[in-house]
């Protein structure tokens, strides 16, 4: 069995690893995920990259934000295809993952928000399972994915205890989900002020 590559550019599908990139708002986590895609695409002409976007446009400002992110991402990573999947994340990973394809999920936090605290919007789809069931399917999809997966998410548990039962339940659920995803990934990177801190790395 081949050894995982060191941090940087994965060279072959056999060297592919899963990475969880988390941090606060505007910490640089999405850019880090995009850079992983850039490195992967540059490593081989056979490599492909796909972004699974989980955001839903529940108001005009969010719609503008999504459009802006799409345009910026297309400019920065022109070789990466984007699909939108706010609910059935595990199924999207299973469908898109392949040995020569890097899958970037952005982001895990919005996906859990869609499951637990759905916002009313025209295109919103209700969750077909409980959040715990969806999380279980996600863990299985990560375990069985034949190609590398980069999951981007938020770390929101460093502040004060939030007011409101639903908000506290969400913070708790996200903390548990982050722990599960971190356990399922070979590398975990914490972003702060655009700088990466390695929390977990593949065995040498």
mmCIF file with all atom_site columns, C-alpha atoms in Angstrom:
data_model
loop_
_atom_site.group_PDB
_atom_site.id
_atom_site.type_symbol
_atom_site.label_atom_id
_atom_site.label_alt_id
_atom_site.label_comp_id
_atom_site.label_asym_id
_atom_site.label_entity_id
_atom_site.label_seq_id
_atom_site.pdbx_PDB_ins_code
_atom_site.Cartn_x
_atom_site.Cartn_y
_atom_site.Cartn_z
_atom_site.occupancy
_atom_site.B_iso_or_equiv
_atom_site.pdbx_formal_charge
_atom_site.auth_seq_id
_atom_site.auth_comp_id
_atom_site.auth_asym_id
_atom_site.auth_atom_id
_atom_site.pdbx_PDB_model_num
ATOM 1   C CA . UNK A 1 1   ? 0.000   0.000  0.000   1.00 0.00 ? 1   UNK A CA 1
ATOM 2   C CA . UNK A 1 2   ? 1.482   3.354  -1.007  1.00 0.00 ? 2   UNK A CA 1
ATOM 3   C CA . UNK A 1 3   ? 2.235   5.975  1.616   1.00 0.00 ? 3   UNK A CA 1
ATOM 4   C CA . UNK A 1 4   ? 0.231   9.206  1.641   1.00 0.00 ? 4   UNK A CA 1
ATOM 5   C CA . UNK A 1 5   ? 1.992   12.186 0.117   1.00 0.00 ? 5   UNK A CA 1
ATOM 6   C CA . UNK A 1 6   ? 3.343   14.953 2.300   1.00 0.00 ? 6   UNK A CA 1
ATOM 7   C CA . UNK A 1 7   ? 1.371   18.214 2.505   1.00 0.00 ? 7   UNK A CA 1
ATOM 8   C CA . UNK A 1 8   ? 1.417   19.920 -0.876  1.00 0.00 ? 8   UNK A CA 1
ATOM 9   C CA . UNK A 1 9   ? 0.546   18.470 -4.252  1.00 0.00 ? 9   UNK A CA 1
ATOM 10  C CA . UNK A 1 10  ? -0.874  14.928 -4.353  1.00 0.00 ? 10  UNK A CA 1
ATOM 11  C CA . UNK A 1 11  ? 0.866   13.220 -7.285  1.00 0.00 ? 11  UNK A CA 1
ATOM 12  C CA . UNK A 1 12  ? -1.387  10.268 -8.041  1.00 0.00 ? 12  UNK A CA 1
ATOM 13  C CA . UNK A 1 13  ? -4.778  8.911  -7.087  1.00 0.00 ? 13  UNK A CA 1
ATOM 14  C CA . UNK A 1 14  ? -3.001  6.406  -4.836  1.00 0.00 ? 14  UNK A CA 1
ATOM 15  C CA . UNK A 1 15  ? -1.543  9.319  -2.866  1.00 0.00 ? 15  UNK A CA 1
ATOM 16  C CA . UNK A 1 16  ? -4.940  10.997 -2.445  1.00 0.00 ? 16  UNK A CA 1
ATOM 17  C CA . UNK A 1 17  ? -6.030  11.875 1.070   1.00 0.00 ? 17  UNK A CA 1
ATOM 18  C CA . UNK A 1 18  ? -9.069  13.478 2.658   1.00 0.00 ? 18  UNK A CA 1
ATOM 19  C CA . UNK A 1 19  ? -8.625  16.853 4.357   1.00 0.00 ? 19  UNK A CA 1
ATOM 20  C CA . UNK A 1 20  ? -10.858 18.844 6.688   1.00 0.00 ? 20  UNK A CA 1
ATOM 21  C CA . UNK A 1 21  ? -10.199 22.600 6.600   1.00 0.00 ? 21  UNK A CA 1
ATOM 22  C CA . UNK A 1 22  ? -11.968 24.612 9.261   1.00 0.00 ? 22  UNK A CA 1
ATOM 23  C CA . UNK A 1 23  ? -11.789 28.110 10.683  1.00 0.00 ? 23  UNK A CA 1
ATOM 24  C CA . UNK A 1 24  ? -13.774 31.227 11.452  1.00 0.00 ? 24  UNK A CA 1
ATOM 25  C CA . UNK A 1 25  ? -15.489 33.575 9.034   1.00 0.00 ? 25  UNK A CA 1
ATOM 26  C CA . UNK A 1 26  ? -13.057 34.998 6.432   1.00 0.00 ? 26  UNK A CA 1
ATOM 27  C CA . UNK A 1 27  ? -10.221 32.948 7.898   1.00 0.00 ? 27  UNK A CA 1
ATOM 28  C CA . UNK A 1 28  ? -9.011  31.783 4.485   1.00 0.00 ? 28  UNK A CA 1
ATOM 29  C CA . UNK A 1 29  ? -10.521 28.296 4.648   1.00 0.00 ? 29  UNK A CA 1
ATOM 30  C CA . UNK A 1 30  ? -12.292 28.435 1.272   1.00 0.00 ? 30  UNK A CA 1
ATOM 31  C CA . UNK A 1 31  ? -9.180  29.792 -0.428  1.00 0.00 ? 31  UNK A CA 1
ATOM 32  C CA . UNK A 1 32  ? -7.227  26.926 1.107   1.00 0.00 ? 32  UNK A CA 1
ATOM 33  C CA . UNK A 1 33  ? -9.695  24.459 -0.358  1.00 0.00 ? 33  UNK A CA 1
ATOM 34  C CA . UNK A 1 34  ? -9.402  26.138 -3.746  1.00 0.00 ? 34  UNK A CA 1
ATOM 35  C CA . UNK A 1 35  ? -5.615  25.928 -3.536  1.00 0.00 ? 35  UNK A CA 1
ATOM 36  C CA . UNK A 1 36  ? -5.869  22.192 -2.940  1.00 0.00 ? 36  UNK A CA 1
ATOM 37  C CA . UNK A 1 37  ? -7.903  21.985 -6.152  1.00 0.00 ? 37  UNK A CA 1
ATOM 38  C CA . UNK A 1 38  ? -5.360  24.106 -8.049  1.00 0.00 ? 38  UNK A CA 1
ATOM 39  C CA . UNK A 1 39  ? -2.518  21.856 -6.868  1.00 0.00 ? 39  UNK A CA 1
ATOM 40  C CA . UNK A 1 40  ? -4.444  18.699 -7.728  1.00 0.00 ? 40  UNK A CA 1
ATOM 41  C CA . UNK A 1 41  ? -5.289  19.896 -11.250 1.00 0.00 ? 41  UNK A CA 1
ATOM 42  C CA . UNK A 1 42  ? -1.702  20.970 -11.871 1.00 0.00 ? 42  UNK A CA 1
ATOM 43  C CA . UNK A 1 43  ? -0.289  17.610 -10.783 1.00 0.00 ? 43  UNK A CA 1
ATOM 44  C CA . UNK A 1 44  ? -1.659  15.623 -13.739 1.00 0.00 ? 44  UNK A CA 1
ATOM 45  C CA . UNK A 1 45  ? -3.586  16.270 -16.973 1.00 0.00 ? 45  UNK A CA 1
ATOM 46  C CA . UNK A 1 46  ? -5.858  13.379 -15.972 1.00 0.00 ? 46  UNK A CA 1
ATOM 47  C CA . UNK A 1 47  ? -6.953  15.070 -12.760 1.00 0.00 ? 47  UNK A CA 1
ATOM 48  C CA . UNK A 1 48  ? -10.361 16.653 -12.402 1.00 0.00 ? 48  UNK A CA 1
ATOM 49  C CA . UNK A 1 49  ? -11.890 18.776 -9.602  1.00 0.00 ? 49  UNK A CA 1
ATOM 50  C CA . UNK A 1 50  ? -15.478 19.426 -8.620  1.00 0.00 ? 50  UNK A CA 1
ATOM 51  C CA . UNK A 1 51  ? -16.900 21.760 -5.994  1.00 0.00 ? 51  UNK A CA 1
ATOM 52  C CA . UNK A 1 52  ? -20.047 20.741 -4.121  1.00 0.00 ? 52  UNK A CA 1
ATOM 53  C CA . UNK A 1 53  ? -21.604 24.014 -2.955  1.00 0.00 ? 53  UNK A CA 1
ATOM 54  C CA . UNK A 1 54  ? -24.146 23.729 -0.136  1.00 0.00 ? 54  UNK A CA 1
ATOM 55  C CA . UNK A 1 55  ? -25.347 27.353 0.122   1.00 0.00 ? 55  UNK A CA 1
ATOM 56  C CA . UNK A 1 56  ? -28.949 28.329 -0.589  1.00 0.00 ? 56  UNK A CA 1
ATOM 57  C CA . UNK A 1 57  ? -30.019 31.817 -1.670  1.00 0.00 ? 57  UNK A CA 1
ATOM 58  C CA . UNK A 1 58  ? -32.570 32.627 1.025   1.00 0.00 ? 58  UNK A CA 1
ATOM 59  C CA . UNK A 1 59  ? -32.455 36.405 0.465   1.00 0.00 ? 59  UNK A CA 1
ATOM 60  C CA . UNK A 1 60  ? -31.160 38.951 -2.038  1.00 0.00 ? 60  UNK A CA 1
ATOM 61  C CA . UNK A 1 61  ? -27.886 39.510 -0.203  1.00 0.00 ? 61  UNK A CA 1
ATOM 62  C CA . UNK A 1 62  ? -27.155 35.769 -0.131  1.00 0.00 ? 62  UNK A CA 1
ATOM 63  C CA . UNK A 1 63  ? -27.997 35.494 -3.824  1.00 0.00 ? 63  UNK A CA 1
ATOM 64  C CA . UNK A 1 64  ? -25.549 38.285 -4.606  1.00 0.00 ? 64  UNK A CA 1
ATOM 65  C CA . UNK A 1 65  ? -22.916 36.635 -2.416  1.00 0.00 ? 65  UNK A CA 1
ATOM 66  C CA . UNK A 1 66  ? -23.338 33.297 -4.205  1.00 0.00 ? 66  UNK A CA 1
ATOM 67  C CA . UNK A 1 67  ? -23.086 34.913 -7.641  1.00 0.00 ? 67  UNK A CA 1
ATOM 68  C CA . UNK A 1 68  ? -19.964 36.821 -6.574  1.00 0.00 ? 68  UNK A CA 1
ATOM 69  C CA . UNK A 1 69  ? -18.340 33.684 -5.164  1.00 0.00 ? 69  UNK A CA 1
ATOM 70  C CA . UNK A 1 70  ? -19.130 31.763 -8.341  1.00 0.00 ? 70  UNK A CA 1
ATOM 71  C CA . UNK A 1 71  ? -17.486 34.417 -10.496 1.00 0.00 ? 71  UNK A CA 1
ATOM 72  C CA . UNK A 1 72  ? -14.432 34.712 -8.238  1.00 0.00 ? 72  UNK A CA 1
ATOM 73  C CA . UNK A 1 73  ? -14.016 30.939 -8.029  1.00 0.00 ? 73  UNK A CA 1
ATOM 74  C CA . UNK A 1 74  ? -14.298 30.537 -11.808 1.00 0.00 ? 74  UNK A CA 1
ATOM 75  C CA . UNK A 1 75  ? -11.508 33.077 -12.208 1.00 0.00 ? 75  UNK A CA 1
ATOM 76  C CA . UNK A 1 76  ? -9.237  31.561 -9.561  1.00 0.00 ? 76  UNK A CA 1
ATOM 77  C CA . UNK A 1 77  ? -9.841  27.873 -10.404 1.00 0.00 ? 77  UNK A CA 1
ATOM 78  C CA . UNK A 1 78  ? -11.121 27.752 -14.000 1.00 0.00 ? 78  UNK A CA 1
ATOM 79  C CA . UNK A 1 79  ? -10.668 23.994 -14.227 1.00 0.00 ? 79  UNK A CA 1
ATOM 80  C CA . UNK A 1 80  ? -13.000 23.193 -11.325 1.00 0.00 ? 80  UNK A CA 1
ATOM 81  C CA . UNK A 1 81  ? -16.631 22.350 -12.023 1.00 0.00 ? 81  UNK A CA 1
ATOM 82  C CA . UNK A 1 82  ? -19.297 23.416 -9.490  1.00 0.00 ? 82  UNK A CA 1
ATOM 83  C CA . UNK A 1 83  ? -22.520 21.636 -8.566  1.00 0.00 ? 83  UNK A CA 1
ATOM 84  C CA . UNK A 1 84  ? -25.048 22.771 -5.982  1.00 0.00 ? 84  UNK A CA 1
ATOM 85  C CA . UNK A 1 85  ? -26.352 20.320 -3.387  1.00 0.00 ? 85  UNK A CA 1
ATOM 86  C CA . UNK A 1 86  ? -27.723 21.792 -0.139  1.00 0.00 ? 86  UNK A CA 1
ATOM 87  C CA . UNK A 1 87  ? -29.187 18.585 1.329   1.00 0.00 ? 87  UNK A CA 1
ATOM 88  C CA . UNK A 1 88  ? -28.025 15.262 -0.166  1.00 0.00 ? 88  UNK A CA 1
ATOM 89  C CA . UNK A 1 89  ? -24.308 15.841 0.405   1.00 0.00 ? 89  UNK A CA 1
ATOM 90  C CA . UNK A 1 90  ? -23.391 12.181 0.875   1.00 0.00 ? 90  UNK A CA 1
ATOM 91  C CA . UNK A 1 91  ? -25.095 11.207 -2.369  1.00 0.00 ? 91  UNK A CA 1
ATOM 92  C CA . UNK A 1 92  ? -23.277 14.013 -4.202  1.00 0.00 ? 92  UNK A CA 1
ATOM 93  C CA . UNK A 1 93  ? -19.907 12.810 -2.917  1.00 0.00 ? 93  UNK A CA 1
ATOM 94  C CA . UNK A 1 94  ? -20.691 9.230  -3.948  1.00 0.00 ? 94  UNK A CA 1
ATOM 95  C CA . UNK A 1 95  ? -21.778 10.410 -7.395  1.00 0.00 ? 95  UNK A CA 1
ATOM 96  C CA . UNK A 1 96  ? -18.855 12.766 -8.033  1.00 0.00 ? 96  UNK A CA 1
ATOM 97  C CA . UNK A 1 97  ? -15.927 10.976 -6.396  1.00 0.00 ? 97  UNK A CA 1
ATOM 98  C CA . UNK A 1 98  ? -13.500 9.077  -8.619  1.00 0.00 ? 98  UNK A CA 1
ATOM 99  C CA . UNK A 1 99  ? -9.816  8.104  -8.321  1.00 0.00 ? 99  UNK A CA 1
ATOM 100 C CA . UNK A 1 100 ? -8.688  11.017 -10.512 1.00 0.00 ? 100 UNK A CA 1
ATOM 101 C CA . UNK A 1 101 ? -11.233 13.535 -9.189  1.00 0.00 ? 101 UNK A CA 1
ATOM 102 C CA . UNK A 1 102 ? -10.798 15.851 -6.205  1.00 0.00 ? 102 UNK A CA 1
ATOM 103 C CA . UNK A 1 103 ? -14.082 16.756 -4.520  1.00 0.00 ? 103 UNK A CA 1
ATOM 104 C CA . UNK A 1 104 ? -14.247 20.003 -2.536  1.00 0.00 ? 104 UNK A CA 1
ATOM 105 C CA . UNK A 1 105 ? -17.220 20.467 -0.181  1.00 0.00 ? 105 UNK A CA 1
ATOM 106 C CA . UNK A 1 106 ? -17.938 24.094 0.775   1.00 0.00 ? 106 UNK A CA 1
ATOM 107 C CA . UNK A 1 107 ? -19.276 24.208 3.267   1.00 0.00 ? 107 UNK A CA 1
ATOM 108 C CA . UNK A 1 108 ? -20.126 21.682 5.955   1.00 0.00 ? 108 UNK A CA 1
ATOM 109 C CA . UNK A 1 109 ? -21.624 24.302 8.278   1.00 0.00 ? 109 UNK A CA 1
ATOM 110 C CA . UNK A 1 110 ? -24.161 25.595 5.765   1.00 0.00 ? 110 UNK A CA 1
ATOM 111 C CA . UNK A 1 111 ? -25.117 22.011 4.982   1.00 0.00 ? 111 UNK A CA 1
ATOM 112 C CA . UNK A 1 112 ? -25.910 21.343 8.659   1.00 0.00 ? 112 UNK A CA 1
ATOM 113 C CA . UNK A 1 113 ? -27.790 24.648 8.801   1.00 0.00 ? 113 UNK A CA 1
ATOM 114 C CA . UNK A 1 114 ? -29.933 23.507 5.877   1.00 0.00 ? 114 UNK A CA 1
ATOM 115 C CA . UNK A 1 115 ? -30.753 20.320 7.786   1.00 0.00 ? 115 UNK A CA 1
ATOM 116 C CA . UNK A 1 116 ? -31.388 21.779 11.246  1.00 0.00 ? 116 UNK A CA 1
ATOM 117 C CA . UNK A 1 117 ? -32.407 25.403 10.694  1.00 0.00 ? 117 UNK A CA 1
ATOM 118 C CA . UNK A 1 118 ? -33.716 25.671 7.124   1.00 0.00 ? 118 UNK A CA 1
ATOM 119 C CA . UNK A 1 119 ? -34.396 29.186 5.922   1.00 0.00 ? 119 UNK A CA 1
ATOM 120 C CA . UNK A 1 120 ? -37.543 29.891 3.891   1.00 0.00 ? 120 UNK A CA 1
ATOM 121 C CA . UNK A 1 121 ? -36.642 30.417 0.265   1.00 0.00 ? 121 UNK A CA 1
ATOM 122 C CA . UNK A 1 122 ? -38.149 29.633 -3.093  1.00 0.00 ? 122 UNK A CA 1
ATOM 123 C CA . UNK A 1 123 ? -35.736 26.838 -3.991  1.00 0.00 ? 123 UNK A CA 1
ATOM 124 C CA . UNK A 1 124 ? -35.394 25.294 -0.523  1.00 0.00 ? 124 UNK A CA 1
ATOM 125 C CA . UNK A 1 125 ? -35.741 21.518 -0.303  1.00 0.00 ? 125 UNK A CA 1
ATOM 126 C CA . UNK A 1 126 ? -36.669 19.806 2.960   1.00 0.00 ? 126 UNK A CA 1
ATOM 127 C CA . UNK A 1 127 ? -34.359 17.216 4.440   1.00 0.00 ? 127 UNK A CA 1
ATOM 128 C CA . UNK A 1 128 ? -35.556 13.666 3.855   1.00 0.00 ? 128 UNK A CA 1
ATOM 129 C CA . UNK A 1 129 ? -33.788 12.231 6.922   1.00 0.00 ? 129 UNK A CA 1
ATOM 130 C CA . UNK A 1 130 ? -32.779 13.341 10.387  1.00 0.00 ? 130 UNK A CA 1
ATOM 131 C CA . UNK A 1 131 ? -29.512 15.308 10.659  1.00 0.00 ? 131 UNK A CA 1
ATOM 132 C CA . UNK A 1 132 ? -27.944 12.329 12.449  1.00 0.00 ? 132 UNK A CA 1
ATOM 133 C CA . UNK A 1 133 ? -28.923 10.007 9.600   1.00 0.00 ? 133 UNK A CA 1
ATOM 134 C CA . UNK A 1 134 ? -27.511 12.422 7.030   1.00 0.00 ? 134 UNK A CA 1
ATOM 135 C CA . UNK A 1 135 ? -24.286 12.661 9.059   1.00 0.00 ? 135 UNK A CA 1
ATOM 136 C CA . UNK A 1 136 ? -23.992 8.881  9.138   1.00 0.00 ? 136 UNK A CA 1
ATOM 137 C CA . UNK A 1 137 ? -24.331 8.725  5.370   1.00 0.00 ? 137 UNK A CA 1
ATOM 138 C CA . UNK A 1 138 ? -21.701 11.445 5.041   1.00 0.00 ? 138 UNK A CA 1
ATOM 139 C CA . UNK A 1 139 ? -19.224 9.459  7.139   1.00 0.00 ? 139 UNK A CA 1
ATOM 140 C CA . UNK A 1 140 ? -19.818 6.398  4.949   1.00 0.00 ? 140 UNK A CA 1
ATOM 141 C CA . UNK A 1 141 ? -19.344 8.471  1.787   1.00 0.00 ? 141 UNK A CA 1
ATOM 142 C CA . UNK A 1 142 ? -16.027 9.838  3.067   1.00 0.00 ? 142 UNK A CA 1
ATOM 143 C CA . UNK A 1 143 ? -14.875 6.372  4.073   1.00 0.00 ? 143 UNK A CA 1
ATOM 144 C CA . UNK A 1 144 ? -15.697 4.838  0.683   1.00 0.00 ? 144 UNK A CA 1
ATOM 145 C CA . UNK A 1 145 ? -14.740 7.743  -1.614  1.00 0.00 ? 145 UNK A CA 1
ATOM 146 C CA . UNK A 1 146 ? -12.217 6.444  -4.177  1.00 0.00 ? 146 UNK A CA 1
ATOM 147 C CA . UNK A 1 147 ? -10.669 9.886  -4.686  1.00 0.00 ? 147 UNK A CA 1
ATOM 148 C CA . UNK A 1 148 ? -9.553  12.754 -2.442  1.00 0.00 ? 148 UNK A CA 1
ATOM 149 C CA . UNK A 1 149 ? -12.147 14.872 -0.657  1.00 0.00 ? 149 UNK A CA 1
ATOM 150 C CA . UNK A 1 150 ? -11.560 18.311 0.881   1.00 0.00 ? 150 UNK A CA 1
ATOM 151 C CA . UNK A 1 151 ? -14.245 19.408 3.335   1.00 0.00 ? 151 UNK A CA 1
ATOM 152 C CA . UNK A 1 152 ? -14.458 23.083 4.339   1.00 0.00 ? 152 UNK A CA 1
ATOM 153 C CA . UNK A 1 153 ? -16.308 24.061 7.520   1.00 0.00 ? 153 UNK A CA 1
ATOM 154 C CA . UNK A 1 154 ? -16.593 26.620 10.305  1.00 0.00 ? 154 UNK A CA 1
ATOM 155 C CA . UNK A 1 155 ? -15.296 26.478 13.842  1.00 0.00 ? 155 UNK A CA 1
ATOM 156 C CA . UNK A 1 156 ? -17.934 28.392 15.809  1.00 0.00 ? 156 UNK A CA 1
ATOM 157 C CA . UNK A 1 157 ? -17.471 26.974 19.295  1.00 0.00 ? 157 UNK A CA 1
ATOM 158 C CA . UNK A 1 158 ? -14.814 29.400 20.530  1.00 0.00 ? 158 UNK A CA 1
ATOM 159 C CA . UNK A 1 159 ? -17.136 32.222 21.538  1.00 0.00 ? 159 UNK A CA 1
ATOM 160 C CA . UNK A 1 160 ? -19.669 32.769 24.290  1.00 0.00 ? 160 UNK A CA 1
ATOM 161 C CA . UNK A 1 161 ? -22.462 30.268 24.873  1.00 0.00 ? 161 UNK A CA 1
ATOM 162 C CA . UNK A 1 162 ? -25.268 31.394 22.537  1.00 0.00 ? 162 UNK A CA 1
ATOM 163 C CA . UNK A 1 163 ? -28.735 32.332 23.685  1.00 0.00 ? 163 UNK A CA 1
ATOM 164 C CA . UNK A 1 164 ? -31.655 30.232 22.503  1.00 0.00 ? 164 UNK A CA 1
ATOM 165 C CA . UNK A 1 165 ? -32.261 26.493 22.687  1.00 0.00 ? 165 UNK A CA 1
ATOM 166 C CA . UNK A 1 166 ? -32.156 25.959 18.913  1.00 0.00 ? 166 UNK A CA 1
ATOM 167 C CA . UNK A 1 167 ? -28.899 27.877 18.528  1.00 0.00 ? 167 UNK A CA 1
ATOM 168 C CA . UNK A 1 168 ? -27.237 25.966 21.361  1.00 0.00 ? 168 UNK A CA 1
ATOM 169 C CA . UNK A 1 169 ? -28.409 22.690 19.825  1.00 0.00 ? 169 UNK A CA 1
ATOM 170 C CA . UNK A 1 170 ? -26.915 23.714 16.488  1.00 0.00 ? 170 UNK A CA 1
ATOM 171 C CA . UNK A 1 171 ? -23.548 24.660 18.028  1.00 0.00 ? 171 UNK A CA 1
ATOM 172 C CA . UNK A 1 172 ? -23.451 21.311 19.850  1.00 0.00 ? 172 UNK A CA 1
ATOM 173 C CA . UNK A 1 173 ? -24.400 19.391 16.703  1.00 0.00 ? 173 UNK A CA 1
ATOM 174 C CA . UNK A 1 174 ? -21.782 21.186 14.619  1.00 0.00 ? 174 UNK A CA 1
ATOM 175 C CA . UNK A 1 175 ? -19.112 20.466 17.216  1.00 0.00 ? 175 UNK A CA 1
ATOM 176 C CA . UNK A 1 176 ? -19.944 16.761 17.113  1.00 0.00 ? 176 UNK A CA 1
ATOM 177 C CA . UNK A 1 177 ? -20.063 16.763 13.304  1.00 0.00 ? 177 UNK A CA 1
ATOM 178 C CA . UNK A 1 178 ? -16.693 18.517 13.102  1.00 0.00 ? 178 UNK A CA 1
ATOM 179 C CA . UNK A 1 179 ? -15.196 15.876 15.376  1.00 0.00 ? 179 UNK A CA 1
ATOM 180 C CA . UNK A 1 180 ? -16.606 13.060 13.238  1.00 0.00 ? 180 UNK A CA 1
ATOM 181 C CA . UNK A 1 181 ? -15.373 14.592 9.982   1.00 0.00 ? 181 UNK A CA 1
ATOM 182 C CA . UNK A 1 182 ? -11.947 15.261 11.515  1.00 0.00 ? 182 UNK A CA 1
ATOM 183 C CA . UNK A 1 183 ? -11.722 11.615 12.560  1.00 0.00 ? 183 UNK A CA 1
ATOM 184 C CA . UNK A 1 184 ? -12.661 10.512 9.032   1.00 0.00 ? 184 UNK A CA 1
ATOM 185 C CA . UNK A 1 185 ? -10.019 12.702 7.347   1.00 0.00 ? 185 UNK A CA 1
ATOM 186 C CA . UNK A 1 186 ? -6.281  12.080 7.043   1.00 0.00 ? 186 UNK A CA 1
ATOM 187 C CA . UNK A 1 187 ? -5.406  15.747 7.457   1.00 0.00 ? 187 UNK A CA 1
ATOM 188 C CA . UNK A 1 188 ? -7.079  18.497 9.496   1.00 0.00 ? 188 UNK A CA 1
ATOM 189 C CA . UNK A 1 189 ? -6.085  22.143 9.012   1.00 0.00 ? 189 UNK A CA 1
ATOM 190 C CA . UNK A 1 190 ? -7.215  25.070 11.150  1.00 0.00 ? 190 UNK A CA 1
ATOM 191 C CA . UNK A 1 191 ? -7.185  28.443 9.397   1.00 0.00 ? 191 UNK A CA 1
ATOM 192 C CA . UNK A 1 192 ? -6.730  31.771 11.202  1.00 0.00 ? 192 UNK A CA 1
ATOM 193 C CA . UNK A 1 193 ? -6.015  35.108 9.504   1.00 0.00 ? 193 UNK A CA 1
ATOM 194 C CA . UNK A 1 194 ? -5.182  33.275 6.284   1.00 0.00 ? 194 UNK A CA 1
ATOM 195 C CA . UNK A 1 195 ? -2.565  31.109 7.980   1.00 0.00 ? 195 UNK A CA 1
ATOM 196 C CA . UNK A 1 196 ? -2.810  27.297 8.254   1.00 0.00 ? 196 UNK A CA 1
ATOM 197 C CA . UNK A 1 197 ? -2.199  25.330 11.435  1.00 0.00 ? 197 UNK A CA 1
ATOM 198 C CA . UNK A 1 198 ? -1.939  21.575 10.997  1.00 0.00 ? 198 UNK A CA 1
ATOM 199 C CA . UNK A 1 199 ? -3.963  19.761 13.648  1.00 0.00 ? 199 UNK A CA 1
ATOM 200 C CA . UNK A 1 200 ? -3.653  16.321 12.103  1.00 0.00 ? 200 UNK A CA 1
ATOM 201 C CA . UNK A 1 201 ? -1.361  15.013 9.402   1.00 0.00 ? 201 UNK A CA 1
ATOM 202 C CA . UNK A 1 202 ? -0.985  11.704 7.548   1.00 0.00 ? 202 UNK A CA 1
ATOM 203 C CA . UNK A 1 203 ? 1.498   9.248  8.955   1.00 0.00 ? 203 UNK A CA 1
ATOM 204 C CA . UNK A 1 204 ? 4.948   9.695  7.406   1.00 0.00 ? 204 UNK A CA 1
#
